[in-house]
mmCIF file of C-alpha atoms in Angstrom:
data_model
loop_
_atom_site.group_PDB
_atom_site.id
_atom_site.type_symbol
_atom_site.label_atom_id
_atom_site.label_comp_id
_atom_site.label_asym_id
_atom_site.label_seq_id
_atom_site.Cartn_x
_atom_site.Cartn_y
_atom_site.Cartn_z
ATOM 1 C CA MET U 18 112.423 -64.602 -42.465
ATOM 2 C CA ILE U 19 109.532 -66.697 -43.566
ATOM 3 C CA ALA U 20 108.297 -70.316 -42.941
ATOM 4 C CA ASP U 21 105.613 -72.335 -44.435
ATOM 5 C CA THR U 22 103.706 -73.421 -41.334
ATOM 6 C CA ASN U 23 103.129 -72.131 -37.736
ATOM 7 C CA ASP U 24 105.557 -74.775 -36.369
ATOM 8 C CA GLY U 25 108.135 -73.539 -38.812
ATOM 9 C CA LEU U 26 107.555 -69.881 -37.664
ATOM 10 C CA VAL U 27 108.165 -71.100 -33.969
ATOM 11 C CA ASP U 28 111.334 -72.911 -35.229
ATOM 12 C CA LEU U 29 112.495 -69.485 -36.646
ATOM 13 C CA VAL U 30 111.678 -67.617 -33.343
ATOM 14 C CA GLU U 31 113.672 -70.320 -31.371
ATOM 15 C CA ALA U 32 116.708 -70.032 -33.768
ATOM 16 C CA ARG U 33 116.629 -66.276 -33.796
ATOM 17 C CA ALA U 34 116.741 -65.929 -30.059
ATOM 18 C CA ARG U 35 120.557 -66.536 -30.060
ATOM 19 C CA ASP U 36 121.016 -63.040 -31.601
ATOM 20 C CA TYR U 37 117.923 -61.359 -30.511
ATOM 21 C CA LEU U 38 118.091 -58.390 -27.989
ATOM 22 C CA GLY U 39 120.800 -59.828 -25.882
ATOM 23 C CA GLY U 40 120.613 -63.607 -26.936
ATOM 24 C CA ALA U 41 118.725 -65.272 -24.194
ATOM 25 C CA PRO U 42 116.855 -68.442 -25.260
ATOM 26 C CA ARG U 43 113.237 -68.467 -25.376
ATOM 27 C CA SER U 44 111.380 -70.403 -22.583
ATOM 28 C CA ARG U 45 109.917 -73.850 -23.563
ATOM 29 C CA ARG U 46 106.507 -72.719 -22.189
ATOM 30 C CA VAL U 47 106.396 -69.753 -24.632
ATOM 31 C CA LEU U 48 107.333 -71.788 -27.508
ATOM 32 C CA GLU U 49 104.842 -74.494 -26.829
ATOM 33 C CA ALA U 50 102.196 -71.833 -26.609
ATOM 34 C CA MET U 51 102.972 -70.444 -29.876
ATOM 35 C CA ARG U 52 102.944 -73.907 -31.479
ATOM 36 C CA ALA U 53 99.550 -74.342 -30.095
ATOM 37 C CA ILE U 54 98.024 -71.027 -31.164
ATOM 38 C CA ASP U 55 98.257 -70.526 -35.035
ATOM 39 C CA ARG U 56 99.218 -66.845 -35.876
ATOM 40 C CA ALA U 57 97.191 -67.030 -39.022
ATOM 41 C CA SER U 58 93.895 -67.358 -37.142
ATOM 42 C CA PHE U 59 94.648 -63.705 -35.803
ATOM 43 C CA LEU U 60 95.167 -61.909 -39.113
ATOM 44 C CA PRO U 61 92.656 -60.537 -41.597
ATOM 45 C CA SER U 62 92.046 -63.059 -44.448
ATOM 46 C CA GLU U 63 93.850 -60.798 -47.003
ATOM 47 C CA GLU U 64 96.940 -60.647 -44.827
ATOM 48 C CA ARG U 65 97.349 -64.335 -43.976
ATOM 49 C CA TRP U 66 100.065 -64.702 -46.478
ATOM 50 C CA ALA U 67 102.156 -63.043 -43.989
ATOM 51 C CA ALA U 68 101.172 -65.151 -40.984
ATOM 52 C CA TYR U 69 104.528 -67.225 -40.820
ATOM 53 C CA ARG U 70 106.908 -64.342 -41.444
ATOM 54 C CA ASP U 71 108.820 -63.379 -38.287
ATOM 55 C CA ALA U 72 107.934 -59.669 -38.867
ATOM 56 C CA PRO U 73 105.013 -57.491 -38.108
ATOM 57 C CA ALA U 74 101.727 -58.144 -40.166
ATOM 58 C CA PRO U 75 99.094 -55.563 -41.019
ATOM 59 C CA ILE U 76 95.865 -56.082 -39.246
ATOM 60 C CA GLY U 77 93.980 -52.733 -40.599
ATOM 61 C CA LEU U 78 93.766 -49.248 -39.388
ATOM 62 C CA GLY U 79 97.402 -48.644 -39.479
ATOM 63 C CA GLN U 80 97.952 -51.378 -36.864
ATOM 64 C CA THR U 81 100.164 -54.467 -36.905
ATOM 65 C CA CYS U 82 100.268 -57.880 -35.210
ATOM 66 C CA SER U 83 103.844 -57.760 -33.766
ATOM 67 C CA GLU U 84 106.708 -59.609 -34.949
ATOM 68 C CA PRO U 85 106.502 -63.151 -33.389
ATOM 69 C CA SER U 86 110.128 -62.946 -32.162
ATOM 70 C CA MET U 87 109.255 -59.653 -30.239
ATOM 71 C CA VAL U 88 106.074 -61.236 -28.879
ATOM 72 C CA ALA U 89 107.925 -64.224 -27.533
ATOM 73 C CA PHE U 90 110.626 -61.905 -26.120
ATOM 74 C CA MET U 91 108.149 -59.731 -24.196
ATOM 75 C CA LEU U 92 106.206 -62.880 -22.804
ATOM 76 C CA ASP U 93 109.520 -64.291 -21.567
ATOM 77 C CA LEU U 94 110.173 -60.864 -19.818
ATOM 78 C CA LEU U 95 106.734 -61.116 -18.197
ATOM 79 C CA ASP U 96 107.389 -64.677 -16.893
ATOM 80 C CA LEU U 97 103.607 -65.643 -17.009
ATOM 81 C CA ARG U 98 102.602 -68.289 -14.505
ATOM 82 C CA PRO U 99 99.362 -70.187 -13.766
ATOM 83 C CA GLY U 100 96.860 -68.118 -11.898
ATOM 84 C CA ASP U 101 98.216 -64.669 -12.960
ATOM 85 C CA HIS U 102 95.981 -61.781 -13.600
ATOM 86 C CA VAL U 103 97.207 -59.990 -16.779
ATOM 87 C CA LEU U 104 96.398 -56.756 -18.519
ATOM 88 C CA GLU U 105 97.516 -56.252 -22.051
ATOM 89 C CA VAL U 106 97.052 -52.719 -23.583
ATOM 90 C CA GLY U 107 96.886 -52.162 -27.313
ATOM 91 C CA ALA U 108 95.658 -55.796 -27.912
ATOM 92 C CA GLY U 109 94.810 -55.370 -31.487
ATOM 93 C CA SER U 110 94.089 -58.937 -33.191
ATOM 94 C CA GLY U 111 94.320 -60.639 -29.835
ATOM 95 C CA TYR U 112 97.345 -62.784 -30.802
ATOM 96 C CA ALA U 113 99.583 -61.971 -27.702
ATOM 97 C CA ALA U 114 96.485 -61.883 -25.410
ATOM 98 C CA ALA U 115 95.628 -65.445 -26.472
ATOM 99 C CA LEU U 116 99.249 -66.654 -25.878
ATOM 100 C CA ALA U 117 99.096 -65.034 -22.520
ATOM 101 C CA ALA U 118 95.716 -66.713 -21.647
ATOM 102 C CA ARG U 119 97.481 -70.090 -22.359
ATOM 103 C CA LEU U 120 100.357 -69.363 -20.318
ATOM 104 C CA CYS U 121 98.470 -68.177 -17.152
ATOM 105 C CA ALA U 122 96.153 -71.146 -17.228
ATOM 106 C CA PRO U 123 94.884 -72.751 -15.118
ATOM 107 C CA GLY U 124 93.238 -70.281 -12.876
ATOM 108 C CA GLY U 125 94.581 -67.063 -14.562
ATOM 109 C CA ARG U 126 92.828 -64.455 -16.559
ATOM 110 C CA VAL U 127 93.881 -61.871 -19.267
ATOM 111 C CA VAL U 128 92.112 -58.623 -19.719
ATOM 112 C CA ALA U 129 92.915 -57.195 -23.179
ATOM 113 C CA VAL U 130 92.011 -53.671 -24.080
ATOM 114 C CA GLU U 131 91.919 -52.053 -27.475
ATOM 115 C CA LEU U 132 90.921 -48.412 -28.292
ATOM 116 C CA LEU U 133 89.968 -48.741 -31.993
ATOM 117 C CA PRO U 134 86.418 -50.148 -32.255
ATOM 118 C CA GLY U 135 87.085 -52.022 -35.473
ATOM 119 C CA LEU U 136 90.152 -53.835 -34.168
ATOM 120 C CA ALA U 137 88.364 -54.528 -30.835
ATOM 121 C CA ALA U 138 85.580 -56.261 -32.541
ATOM 122 C CA ALA U 139 87.919 -58.344 -34.581
ATOM 123 C CA GLY U 140 90.156 -59.104 -31.648
ATOM 124 C CA ARG U 141 87.189 -60.088 -29.404
ATOM 125 C CA ALA U 142 86.027 -62.534 -32.100
ATOM 126 C CA ASN U 143 89.507 -64.013 -32.508
ATOM 127 C CA CYS U 144 89.691 -64.584 -28.748
ATOM 128 C CA ALA U 145 86.082 -65.909 -28.236
ATOM 129 C CA ALA U 146 87.331 -69.497 -27.772
ATOM 130 C CA PHE U 147 89.055 -68.747 -24.527
ATOM 131 C CA GLY U 148 85.764 -67.733 -22.784
ATOM 132 C CA GLU U 149 86.121 -66.174 -19.369
ATOM 133 C CA ARG U 150 89.897 -66.661 -19.285
ATOM 134 C CA LEU U 151 90.319 -63.775 -21.666
ATOM 135 C CA VAL U 152 88.116 -60.570 -21.366
ATOM 136 C CA TYR U 153 88.449 -58.253 -24.338
ATOM 137 C CA VAL U 154 87.511 -54.619 -23.588
ATOM 138 C CA GLU U 155 87.003 -51.733 -26.031
ATOM 139 C CA GLY U 156 88.417 -48.551 -24.652
ATOM 140 C CA ASP U 157 91.311 -46.287 -23.589
ATOM 141 C CA GLY U 158 93.765 -48.390 -21.568
ATOM 142 C CA SER U 159 96.658 -46.010 -21.850
ATOM 143 C CA SER U 160 96.252 -45.242 -18.198
ATOM 144 C CA GLY U 161 95.397 -48.721 -17.074
ATOM 145 C CA LEU U 162 92.185 -50.280 -16.232
ATOM 146 C CA PRO U 163 91.289 -49.821 -12.579
ATOM 147 C CA ALA U 164 88.114 -51.718 -12.674
ATOM 148 C CA TYR U 165 89.904 -54.843 -13.179
ATOM 149 C CA ALA U 166 93.159 -54.056 -11.110
ATOM 150 C CA PRO U 167 95.305 -55.107 -9.483
ATOM 151 C CA PHE U 168 97.326 -57.108 -11.996
ATOM 152 C CA ASP U 169 100.169 -59.543 -11.613
ATOM 153 C CA ARG U 170 101.447 -58.814 -15.105
ATOM 154 C CA ILE U 171 101.052 -55.781 -17.481
ATOM 155 C CA LEU U 172 101.985 -55.698 -21.147
ATOM 156 C CA LEU U 173 101.704 -52.709 -23.362
ATOM 157 C CA SER U 174 101.853 -53.837 -27.036
ATOM 158 C CA ALA U 175 102.210 -50.465 -28.543
ATOM 159 C CA GLY U 176 104.990 -47.794 -28.223
ATOM 160 C CA VAL U 177 104.839 -45.013 -25.696
ATOM 161 C CA ARG U 178 105.967 -41.578 -26.755
ATOM 162 C CA ARG U 179 107.357 -38.524 -24.765
ATOM 163 C CA GLY U 180 104.863 -37.417 -22.087
ATOM 164 C CA PHE U 181 103.877 -41.070 -21.159
ATOM 165 C CA ASP U 182 103.349 -41.582 -17.480
ATOM 166 C CA GLU U 183 104.000 -45.085 -16.285
ATOM 167 C CA GLY U 184 102.459 -44.144 -12.802
ATOM 168 C CA PRO U 185 98.939 -45.370 -13.419
ATOM 169 C CA PHE U 186 100.218 -48.783 -14.371
ATOM 170 C CA LEU U 187 102.499 -49.089 -11.339
ATOM 171 C CA ALA U 188 99.625 -48.211 -9.119
ATOM 172 C CA GLU U 189 97.702 -51.283 -10.645
ATOM 173 C CA LEU U 190 100.746 -53.533 -10.389
ATOM 174 C CA ALA U 191 100.501 -56.090 -7.549
ATOM 175 C CA GLU U 192 103.545 -56.931 -5.328
ATOM 176 C CA GLY U 193 105.747 -59.355 -7.160
ATOM 177 C CA GLY U 194 104.376 -57.978 -10.374
ATOM 178 C CA VAL U 195 106.021 -57.190 -13.734
ATOM 179 C CA LEU U 196 105.284 -54.417 -16.274
ATOM 180 C CA VAL U 197 106.698 -54.515 -19.714
ATOM 181 C CA TYR U 198 106.272 -51.608 -22.273
ATOM 182 C CA PRO U 199 108.161 -50.415 -25.335
ATOM 183 C CA GLU U 200 108.915 -46.872 -26.709
ATOM 184 C CA GLU U 201 107.670 -46.185 -30.159
ATOM 185 C CA ARG U 202 111.319 -46.170 -31.224
ATOM 186 C CA GLY U 203 114.018 -46.736 -28.644
ATOM 187 C CA ARG U 204 113.936 -49.014 -25.627
ATOM 188 C CA LEU U 205 111.896 -51.809 -24.243
ATOM 189 C CA PHE U 206 111.272 -51.569 -20.413
ATOM 190 C CA ARG U 207 110.698 -54.100 -17.777
ATOM 191 C CA VAL U 208 109.736 -52.866 -14.274
ATOM 192 C CA ARG U 209 109.422 -55.493 -11.397
ATOM 193 C CA ARG U 210 107.913 -54.711 -7.916
ATOM 194 C CA GLU U 211 109.746 -56.625 -5.349
ATOM 195 C CA GLY U 212 109.656 -56.009 -1.597
ATOM 196 C CA GLY U 213 108.297 -52.622 -2.048
ATOM 197 C CA ARG U 214 111.086 -51.613 -4.451
ATOM 198 C CA LEU U 215 110.913 -51.157 -8.230
ATOM 199 C CA GLU U 216 113.707 -52.963 -10.247
ATOM 200 C CA ARG U 217 114.213 -51.816 -13.789
ATOM 201 C CA ASP U 218 115.774 -53.287 -16.931
ATOM 202 C CA SER U 219 115.868 -52.145 -20.549
ATOM 203 C CA TRP U 220 116.755 -53.269 -23.982
ATOM 204 C CA ALA U 221 117.626 -50.937 -26.925
ATOM 205 C CA GLY U 222 116.685 -51.136 -30.638
ATOM 206 C CA VAL U 223 112.887 -51.654 -30.629
ATOM 207 C CA ALA U 224 110.110 -50.141 -32.961
ATOM 208 C CA PHE U 225 106.288 -50.220 -32.371
ATOM 209 C CA VAL U 226 103.177 -48.682 -33.825
ATOM 210 C CA PRO U 227 102.286 -45.883 -31.430
ATOM 211 C CA LEU U 228 100.240 -46.263 -28.349
ATOM 212 C CA LEU U 229 96.898 -44.484 -28.728
ATOM 213 C CA GLY U 230 94.896 -42.708 -26.005
ATOM 214 C CA ALA U 231 95.075 -39.962 -23.319
ATOM 215 C CA ASN U 232 98.323 -41.220 -21.719
ATOM 216 C CA ALA U 233 100.138 -42.077 -25.050
#
């Protein structure tokens, strides 16, 4: 599915929600954030022809900017609120991090981490306009980022494989917090910390580029 403009892309995301991973509608706040932030600005110039496709877009080094419908779905699962302190791992071009920074304003902050230096440099430049609301870090975030913890919301934007340990992320998740992460091929998980208990949900049928790092 492809549109001619960013607004058209968001219209596609909204329309697809009826049949997307369970059929829940997208929240108005997420759709408004997507209208305000042009996906084309987060793609390399040679890939901007794909900016308004509701599909993953290449960003170099074998990585992608995730399908907009998937980004919107994960942001809905996170239920970002003003003032939230957010971690995104595998931030790539910075598109999801920028949307999250808008959704947790005012008062919130996103810490985005990317292992690949070339992508981290591009992502940091793409997100520079957000100033202190979005901190872009180059490094291995596959076991969390304790220097910035705790977090109200944690998003992994790359797929975990066998051997992944969610424990380090749960250790950095605040009370009332939400962790969302996908498998490379398989399921998307949401873990909520409520009253000292962990509540879990999952959705089948997702595919992501693999998470990189020691805990991938």
